[in-house]
Coordinates of C-alpha atoms and ligand atoms in Angstrom, one line a residue:
X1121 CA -22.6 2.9 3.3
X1122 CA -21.3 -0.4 5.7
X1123 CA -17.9 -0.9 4.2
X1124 CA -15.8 -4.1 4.7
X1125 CA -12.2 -3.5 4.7
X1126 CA -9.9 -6.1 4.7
X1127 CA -6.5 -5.4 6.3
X1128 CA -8.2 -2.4 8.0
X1129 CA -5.6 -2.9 10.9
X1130 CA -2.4 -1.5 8.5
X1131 CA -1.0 1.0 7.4
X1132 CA -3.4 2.1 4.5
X1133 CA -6.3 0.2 5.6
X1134 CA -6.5 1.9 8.9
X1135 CA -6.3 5.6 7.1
X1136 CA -8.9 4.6 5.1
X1137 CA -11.7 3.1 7.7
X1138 CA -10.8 6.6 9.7
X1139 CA -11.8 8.3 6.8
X1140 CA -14.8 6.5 5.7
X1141 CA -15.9 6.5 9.4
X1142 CA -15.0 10.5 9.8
X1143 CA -18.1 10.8 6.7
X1144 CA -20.7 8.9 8.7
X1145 CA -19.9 5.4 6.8
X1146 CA -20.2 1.8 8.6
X1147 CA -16.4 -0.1 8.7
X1148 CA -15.9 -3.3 9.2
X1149 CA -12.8 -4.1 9.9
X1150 CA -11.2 -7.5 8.4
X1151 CA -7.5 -8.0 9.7
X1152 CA -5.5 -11.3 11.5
X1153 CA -3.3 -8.2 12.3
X1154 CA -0.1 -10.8 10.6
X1155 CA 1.5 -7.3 9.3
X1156 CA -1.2 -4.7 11.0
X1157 CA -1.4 -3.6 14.5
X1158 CA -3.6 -2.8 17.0
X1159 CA -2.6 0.4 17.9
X1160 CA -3.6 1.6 14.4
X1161 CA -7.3 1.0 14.9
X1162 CA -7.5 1.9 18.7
X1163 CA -8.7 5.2 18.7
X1164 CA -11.1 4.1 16.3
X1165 CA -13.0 2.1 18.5
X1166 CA -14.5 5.1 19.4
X1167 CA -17.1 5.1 16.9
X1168 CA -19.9 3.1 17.4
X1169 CA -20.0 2.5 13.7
X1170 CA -16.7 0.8 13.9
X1171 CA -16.1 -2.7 14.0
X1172 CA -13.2 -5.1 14.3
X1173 CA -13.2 -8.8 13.3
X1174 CA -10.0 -11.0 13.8
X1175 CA -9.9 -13.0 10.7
X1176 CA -7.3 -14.3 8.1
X1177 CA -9.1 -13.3 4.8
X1178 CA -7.4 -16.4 3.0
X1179 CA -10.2 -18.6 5.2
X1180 CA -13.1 -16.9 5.1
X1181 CA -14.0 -13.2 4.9
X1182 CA -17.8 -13.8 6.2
X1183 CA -19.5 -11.0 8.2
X1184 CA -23.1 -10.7 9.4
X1185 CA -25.3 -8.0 8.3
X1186 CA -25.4 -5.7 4.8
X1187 CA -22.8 -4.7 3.1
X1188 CA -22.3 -1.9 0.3
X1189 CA -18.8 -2.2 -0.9
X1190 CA -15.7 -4.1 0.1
X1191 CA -12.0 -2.6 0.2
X1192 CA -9.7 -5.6 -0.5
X1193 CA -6.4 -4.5 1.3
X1194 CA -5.4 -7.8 3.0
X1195 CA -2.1 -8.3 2.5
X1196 CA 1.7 -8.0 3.2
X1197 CA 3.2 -5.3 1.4
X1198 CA 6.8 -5.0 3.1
X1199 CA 9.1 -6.4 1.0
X1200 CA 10.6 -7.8 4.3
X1201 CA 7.1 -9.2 5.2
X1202 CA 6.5 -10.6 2.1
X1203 CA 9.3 -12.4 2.0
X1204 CA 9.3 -13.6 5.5
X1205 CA 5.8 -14.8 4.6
X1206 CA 5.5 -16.2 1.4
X1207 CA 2.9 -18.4 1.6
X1208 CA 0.8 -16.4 3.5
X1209 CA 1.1 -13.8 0.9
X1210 CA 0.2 -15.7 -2.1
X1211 CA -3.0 -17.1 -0.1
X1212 CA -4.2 -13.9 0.4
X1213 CA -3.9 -12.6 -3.2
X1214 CA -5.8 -15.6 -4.4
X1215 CA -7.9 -17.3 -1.7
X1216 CA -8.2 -14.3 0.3
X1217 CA -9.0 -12.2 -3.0
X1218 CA -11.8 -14.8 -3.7
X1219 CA -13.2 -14.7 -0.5
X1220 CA -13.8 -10.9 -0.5
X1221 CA -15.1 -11.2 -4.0
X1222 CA -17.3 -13.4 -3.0
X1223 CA -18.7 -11.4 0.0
X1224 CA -19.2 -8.4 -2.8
X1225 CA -20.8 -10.4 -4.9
X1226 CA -23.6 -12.3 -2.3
X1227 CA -24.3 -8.4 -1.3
X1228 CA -24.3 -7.0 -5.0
X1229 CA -21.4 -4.2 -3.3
X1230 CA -18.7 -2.5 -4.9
X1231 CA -15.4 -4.3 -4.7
X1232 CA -12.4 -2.1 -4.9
X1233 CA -9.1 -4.0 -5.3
X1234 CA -5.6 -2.5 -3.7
X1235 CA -2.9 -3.8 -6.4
X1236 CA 0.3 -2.7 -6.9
X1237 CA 3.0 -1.2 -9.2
X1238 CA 4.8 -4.3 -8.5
X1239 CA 2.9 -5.9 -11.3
X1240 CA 4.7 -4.4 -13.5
X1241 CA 8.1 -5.8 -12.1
X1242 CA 10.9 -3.9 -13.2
X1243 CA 9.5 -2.2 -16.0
X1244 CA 11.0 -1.9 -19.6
X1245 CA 8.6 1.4 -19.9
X1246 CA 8.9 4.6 -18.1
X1247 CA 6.6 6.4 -17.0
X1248 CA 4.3 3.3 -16.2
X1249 CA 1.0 3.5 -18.3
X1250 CA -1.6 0.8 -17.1
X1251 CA -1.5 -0.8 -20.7
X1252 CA 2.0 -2.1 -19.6
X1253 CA 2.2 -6.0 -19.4
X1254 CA 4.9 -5.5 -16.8
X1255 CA 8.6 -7.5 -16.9
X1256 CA 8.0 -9.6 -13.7
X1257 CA 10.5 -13.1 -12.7
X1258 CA 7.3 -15.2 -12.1
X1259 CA 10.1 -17.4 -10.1
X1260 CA 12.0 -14.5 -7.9
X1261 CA 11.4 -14.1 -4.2
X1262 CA 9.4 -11.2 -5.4
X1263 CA 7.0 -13.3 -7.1
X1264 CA 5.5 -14.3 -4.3
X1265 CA 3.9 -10.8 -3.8
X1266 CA 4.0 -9.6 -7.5
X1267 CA 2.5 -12.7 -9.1
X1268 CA -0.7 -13.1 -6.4
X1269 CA -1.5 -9.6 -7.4
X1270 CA -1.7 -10.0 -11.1
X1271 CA -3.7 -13.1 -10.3
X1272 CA -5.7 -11.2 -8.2
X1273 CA -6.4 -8.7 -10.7
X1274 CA -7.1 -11.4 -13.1
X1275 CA -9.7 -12.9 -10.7
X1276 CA -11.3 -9.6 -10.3
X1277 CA -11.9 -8.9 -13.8
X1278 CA -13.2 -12.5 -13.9
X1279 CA -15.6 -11.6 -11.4
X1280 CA -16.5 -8.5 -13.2
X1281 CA -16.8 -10.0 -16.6
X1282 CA -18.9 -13.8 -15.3
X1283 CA -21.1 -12.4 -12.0
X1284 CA -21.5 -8.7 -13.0
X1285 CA -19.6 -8.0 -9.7
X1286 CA -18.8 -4.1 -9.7
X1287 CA -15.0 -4.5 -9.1
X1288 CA -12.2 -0.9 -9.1
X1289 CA -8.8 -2.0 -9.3
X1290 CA -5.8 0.8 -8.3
X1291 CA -2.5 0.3 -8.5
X1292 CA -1.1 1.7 -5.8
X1293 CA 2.9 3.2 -5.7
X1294 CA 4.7 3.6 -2.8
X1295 CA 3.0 5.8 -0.3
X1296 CA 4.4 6.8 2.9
X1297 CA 3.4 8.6 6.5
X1298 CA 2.2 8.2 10.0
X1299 CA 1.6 4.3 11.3
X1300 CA 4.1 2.8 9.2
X1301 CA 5.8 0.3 11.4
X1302 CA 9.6 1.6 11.7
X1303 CA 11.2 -1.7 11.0
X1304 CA 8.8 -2.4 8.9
X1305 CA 11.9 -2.5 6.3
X1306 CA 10.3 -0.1 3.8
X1307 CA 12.8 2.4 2.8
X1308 CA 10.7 6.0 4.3
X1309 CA 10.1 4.5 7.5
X1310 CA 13.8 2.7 7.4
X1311 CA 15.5 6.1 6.9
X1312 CA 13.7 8.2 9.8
X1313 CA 13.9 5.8 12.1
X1314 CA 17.6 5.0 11.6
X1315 CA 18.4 8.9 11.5
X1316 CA 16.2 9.8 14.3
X1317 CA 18.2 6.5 16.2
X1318 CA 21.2 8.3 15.0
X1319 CA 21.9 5.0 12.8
X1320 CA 23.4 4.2 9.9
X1321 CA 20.9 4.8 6.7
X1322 CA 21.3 1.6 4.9
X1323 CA 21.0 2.4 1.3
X1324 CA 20.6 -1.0 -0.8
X1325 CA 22.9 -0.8 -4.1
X1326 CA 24.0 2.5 -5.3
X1327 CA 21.1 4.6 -4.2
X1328 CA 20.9 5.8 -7.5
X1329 CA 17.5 3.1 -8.1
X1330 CA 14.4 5.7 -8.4
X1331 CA 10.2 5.4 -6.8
X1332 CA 7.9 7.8 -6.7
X1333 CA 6.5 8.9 -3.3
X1334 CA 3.0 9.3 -2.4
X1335 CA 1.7 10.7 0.4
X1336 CA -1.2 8.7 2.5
X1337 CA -3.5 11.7 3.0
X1338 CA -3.3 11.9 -0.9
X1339 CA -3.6 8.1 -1.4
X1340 CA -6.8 7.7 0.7
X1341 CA -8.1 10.5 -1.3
X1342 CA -7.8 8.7 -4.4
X1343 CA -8.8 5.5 -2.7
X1344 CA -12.5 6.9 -1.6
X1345 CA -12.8 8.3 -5.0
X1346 CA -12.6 5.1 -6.8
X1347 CA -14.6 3.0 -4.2
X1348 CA -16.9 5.5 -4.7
X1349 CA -16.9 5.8 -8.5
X1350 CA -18.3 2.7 -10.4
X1351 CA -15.1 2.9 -13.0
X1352 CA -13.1 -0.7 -13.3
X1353 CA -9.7 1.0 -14.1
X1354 CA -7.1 -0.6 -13.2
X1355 CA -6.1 3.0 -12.3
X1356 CA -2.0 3.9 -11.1
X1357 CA -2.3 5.5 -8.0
X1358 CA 0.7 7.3 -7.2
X1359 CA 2.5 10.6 -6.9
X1360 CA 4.9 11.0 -9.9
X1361 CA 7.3 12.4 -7.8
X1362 CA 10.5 10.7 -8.9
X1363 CA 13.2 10.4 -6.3
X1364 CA 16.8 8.7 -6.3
X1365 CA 17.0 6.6 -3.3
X1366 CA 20.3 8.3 -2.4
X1367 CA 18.8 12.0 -2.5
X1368 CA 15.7 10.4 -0.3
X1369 CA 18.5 9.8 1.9
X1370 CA 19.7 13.5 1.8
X1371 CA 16.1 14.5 2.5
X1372 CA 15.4 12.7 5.6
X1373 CA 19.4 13.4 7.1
X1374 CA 18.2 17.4 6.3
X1375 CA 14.4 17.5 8.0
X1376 CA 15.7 15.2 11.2
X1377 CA 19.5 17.3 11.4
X1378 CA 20.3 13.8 11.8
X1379 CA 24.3 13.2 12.1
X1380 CA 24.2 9.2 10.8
X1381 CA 26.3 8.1 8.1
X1382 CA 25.2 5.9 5.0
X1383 CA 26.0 2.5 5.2
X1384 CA 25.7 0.4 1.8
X1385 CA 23.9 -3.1 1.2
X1386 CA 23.7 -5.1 -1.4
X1387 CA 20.7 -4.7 -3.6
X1388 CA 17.9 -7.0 -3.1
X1389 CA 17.3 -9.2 -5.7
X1390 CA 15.0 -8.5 -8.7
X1391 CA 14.8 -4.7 -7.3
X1392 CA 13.4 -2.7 -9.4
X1393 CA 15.7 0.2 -11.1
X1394 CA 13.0 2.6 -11.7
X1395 CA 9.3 3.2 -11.0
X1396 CA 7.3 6.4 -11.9
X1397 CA 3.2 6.3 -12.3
X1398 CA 1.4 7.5 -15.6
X1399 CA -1.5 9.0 -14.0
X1400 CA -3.4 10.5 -17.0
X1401 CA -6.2 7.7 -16.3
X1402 CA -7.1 8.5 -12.6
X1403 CA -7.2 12.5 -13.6
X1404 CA -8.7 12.0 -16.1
X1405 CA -11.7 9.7 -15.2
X1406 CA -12.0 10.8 -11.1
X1407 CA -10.2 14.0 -11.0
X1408 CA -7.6 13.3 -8.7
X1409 CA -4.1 13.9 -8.4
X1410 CA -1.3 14.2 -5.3
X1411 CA -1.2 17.4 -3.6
X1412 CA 1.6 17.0 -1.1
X1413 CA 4.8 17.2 -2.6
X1414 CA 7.3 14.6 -0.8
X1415 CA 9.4 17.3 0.9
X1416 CA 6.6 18.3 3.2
X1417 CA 5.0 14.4 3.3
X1418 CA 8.7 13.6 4.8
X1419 CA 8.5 16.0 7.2
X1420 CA 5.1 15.3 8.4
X1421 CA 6.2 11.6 8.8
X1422 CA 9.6 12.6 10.3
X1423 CA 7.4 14.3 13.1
X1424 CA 5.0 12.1 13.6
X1425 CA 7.7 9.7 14.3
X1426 CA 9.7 12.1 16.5
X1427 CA 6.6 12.6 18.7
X1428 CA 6.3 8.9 19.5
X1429 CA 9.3 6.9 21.7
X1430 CA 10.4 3.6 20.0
X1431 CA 12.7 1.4 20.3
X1432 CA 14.7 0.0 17.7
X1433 CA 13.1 -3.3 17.8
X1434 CA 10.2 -1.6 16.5
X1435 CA 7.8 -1.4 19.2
X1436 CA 6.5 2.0 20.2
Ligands
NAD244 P1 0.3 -3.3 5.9 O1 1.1 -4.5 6.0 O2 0.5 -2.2 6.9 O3 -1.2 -3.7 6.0 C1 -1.7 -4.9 5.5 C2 -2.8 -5.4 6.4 O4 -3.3 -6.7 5.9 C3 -2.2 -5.7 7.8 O5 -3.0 -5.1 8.8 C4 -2.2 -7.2 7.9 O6 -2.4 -7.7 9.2 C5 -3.4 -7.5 7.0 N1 -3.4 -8.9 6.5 C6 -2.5 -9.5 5.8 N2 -2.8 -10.8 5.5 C7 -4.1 -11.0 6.0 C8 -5.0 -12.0 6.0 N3 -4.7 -13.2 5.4 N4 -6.2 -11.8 6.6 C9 -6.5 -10.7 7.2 N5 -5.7 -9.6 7.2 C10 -4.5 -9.8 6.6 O7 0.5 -2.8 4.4 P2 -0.1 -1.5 3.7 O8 1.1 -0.7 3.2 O9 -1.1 -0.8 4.5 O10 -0.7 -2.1 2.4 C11 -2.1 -2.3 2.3 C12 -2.5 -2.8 0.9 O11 -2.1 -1.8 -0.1 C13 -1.8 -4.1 0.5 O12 -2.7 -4.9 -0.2 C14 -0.7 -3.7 -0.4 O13 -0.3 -4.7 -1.3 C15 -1.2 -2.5 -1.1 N6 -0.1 -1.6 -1.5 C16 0.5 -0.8 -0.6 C17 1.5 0.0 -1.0 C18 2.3 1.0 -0.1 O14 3.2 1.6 -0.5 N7 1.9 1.1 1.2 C19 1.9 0.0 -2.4 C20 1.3 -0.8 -3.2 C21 0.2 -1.6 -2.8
UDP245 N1 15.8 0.5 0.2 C1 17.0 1.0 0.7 N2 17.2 0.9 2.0 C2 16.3 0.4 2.9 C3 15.0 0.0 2.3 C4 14.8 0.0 1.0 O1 17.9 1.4 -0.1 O2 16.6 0.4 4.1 C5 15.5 0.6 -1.3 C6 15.0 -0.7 -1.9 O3 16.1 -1.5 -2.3 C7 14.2 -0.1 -3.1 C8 13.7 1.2 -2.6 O4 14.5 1.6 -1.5 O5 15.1 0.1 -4.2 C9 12.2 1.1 -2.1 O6 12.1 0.1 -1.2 P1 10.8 -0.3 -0.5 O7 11.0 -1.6 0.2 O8 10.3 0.9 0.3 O9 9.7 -0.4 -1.6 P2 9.6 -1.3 -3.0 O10 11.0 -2.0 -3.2 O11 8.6 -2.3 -2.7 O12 9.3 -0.3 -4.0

């Protein structure tokens, strides 16, 4: 297969055009690298079946030659990011989304979708089942991010239902692990670096809010299943792990022997108080589930951290 994947340069998107390219798949890689990084996709130049094409998605996402199936994972997924850019974000859920469906649909490729639990805002039902509408402040800061996703679900299925395209949506929970930026603001990566800088863990609110944790290694799993299945979902993708934010804290302070204190912040607004995947769909219809629980996902990411010198301005 020649696979496109937009935002191949981040966090996920670089896991998963390792992995496609580790089974003898074509990547092209789609990213204006707003949120991504270069070091993400370096070693992967190695690979003559690698390629890399500077592009913002929301302007065109054009690329000579086939193409079998196109990852949509352009976008800013930080809350921090988001929010710093909220234009950009919204762009790329709805232009950007367009312009990858419309490169699966001139090539008659699959089109998988990354969404997000955030479309179901802070949810009035718990576990989340993928029948839930969601509880989302279409005016919040967090609309920015939460509201182009739901349209760019809705534009997929459109797709689906006027072209025929052959379009996967998952909606992906938090996952965590190696090549998330440290102050990238996300509350894994925000905790080991702060204990490993022997910083204060800021813990926003009480702590006592709840996600569910997923591993990357298990999340690329689950990502390759569907673009490789022809099913529509949309599919939760997530580990049902449930943690308190204030025992995540505990965690990380254990597996680093870090001696910072907690230091607490005001809760964001429209944070949601609880998030935990229903994920009877995905086992059902692809088999899959999480295999790492998140006390040994943390401690892979707390070392992969540890082995790399940063600063606390974020760079390596
Ligand atoms: P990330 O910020 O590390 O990666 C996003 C990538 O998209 C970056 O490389 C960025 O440069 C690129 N990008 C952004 N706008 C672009 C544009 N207009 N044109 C081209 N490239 C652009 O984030 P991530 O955690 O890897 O998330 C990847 C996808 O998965 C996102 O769509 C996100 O919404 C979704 N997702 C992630 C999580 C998670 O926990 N990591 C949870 C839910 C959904
Ligand atoms: N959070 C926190 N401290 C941080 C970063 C995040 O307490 O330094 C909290 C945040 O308020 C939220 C949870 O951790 O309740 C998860 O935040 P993250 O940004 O990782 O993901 P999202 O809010 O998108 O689920």
């Amino acid at each position: 297969m020649r696979v496109a994947v937009t935002g191949g340069g981040g966090f996920l998107g670089s896991h998963l055009c390792e992995a496609l390219l580790r089974r003898g798949d074509a990547v092209v890689c789609l990213d204006n690298l707003s949120t991504g990084r270069p070091e993400n996709i370096a070693h992967l130049r190695k690979y003559p079946a690698f390629e890399f094409i500077h592009t913002d998605v929301s302007l065109s996402a054009e690329i000579p030659g086939s193409v079998d199936a196109v990852a949509h994972l352009a976008s800013p997924a930080s809350p921090p990011d988001y929010l710093r850019l909220p234009l950009e974000t919204l762009a790329v859920g709805s232009r950007g989304t367009e312009n990858a469906l419309e490169l699966a649909r001139r090539h008659s490729a699959r089109f998988l979708l990354a969404s997000t639990s955030e479309v179901y805002g802070d949810p009035l039902v718990h576990p989340q089942v993928e029948d839930y509408w969601g509880n989302v402040n279409p005016v919040g800061p967090r609309s920015v991010y939460d509201e182009a996703k739901r349209y760019a679900e809705a534009v997929s299925l459109a797709y689906r239902r006027t072209y025929g395209v052959d379009v996967g949506i998952v909606r992906i929970f938090n996952t965590y692990g190696p090549r998330m930026r440290p102050q990238d603001g996300r509350v894994v990566s925000s905790f080991i670096a702060q204990a490993l800088a022997g910083e204060p863990l800021t813990i926003y609110g009480d702590g006592k809010q709840t996600r569910s944790f997923c591993y990357v290694s298990d999340l690329i799993r689950g990502l390759v299943g569907m673009l490789d299945s022809s099913e529509t979902g949309p599919f939760n993708l997530g580990n049902p792990e449930e943690w308190l934010v204030c025992d995540l804290a505990e965690l990380v302070l254990d597996l680093t022997g870090s001696g910072s204190r907690i230091q607490y912040h005001p809760l964001p607004t429209d944070d949601p108080v609880r998030r935990r995947p229903d994920i009877t769909r995905i086992r059902e219809h692809l088999g899959w589930h999480p295999e790492v629980p998140v006390a040994d996902g943390v401690r892979r990411t707390v070392e992969w951290f540890a082995d790399r010198a940063y600063d606390t301005a974020g760079a390596w």
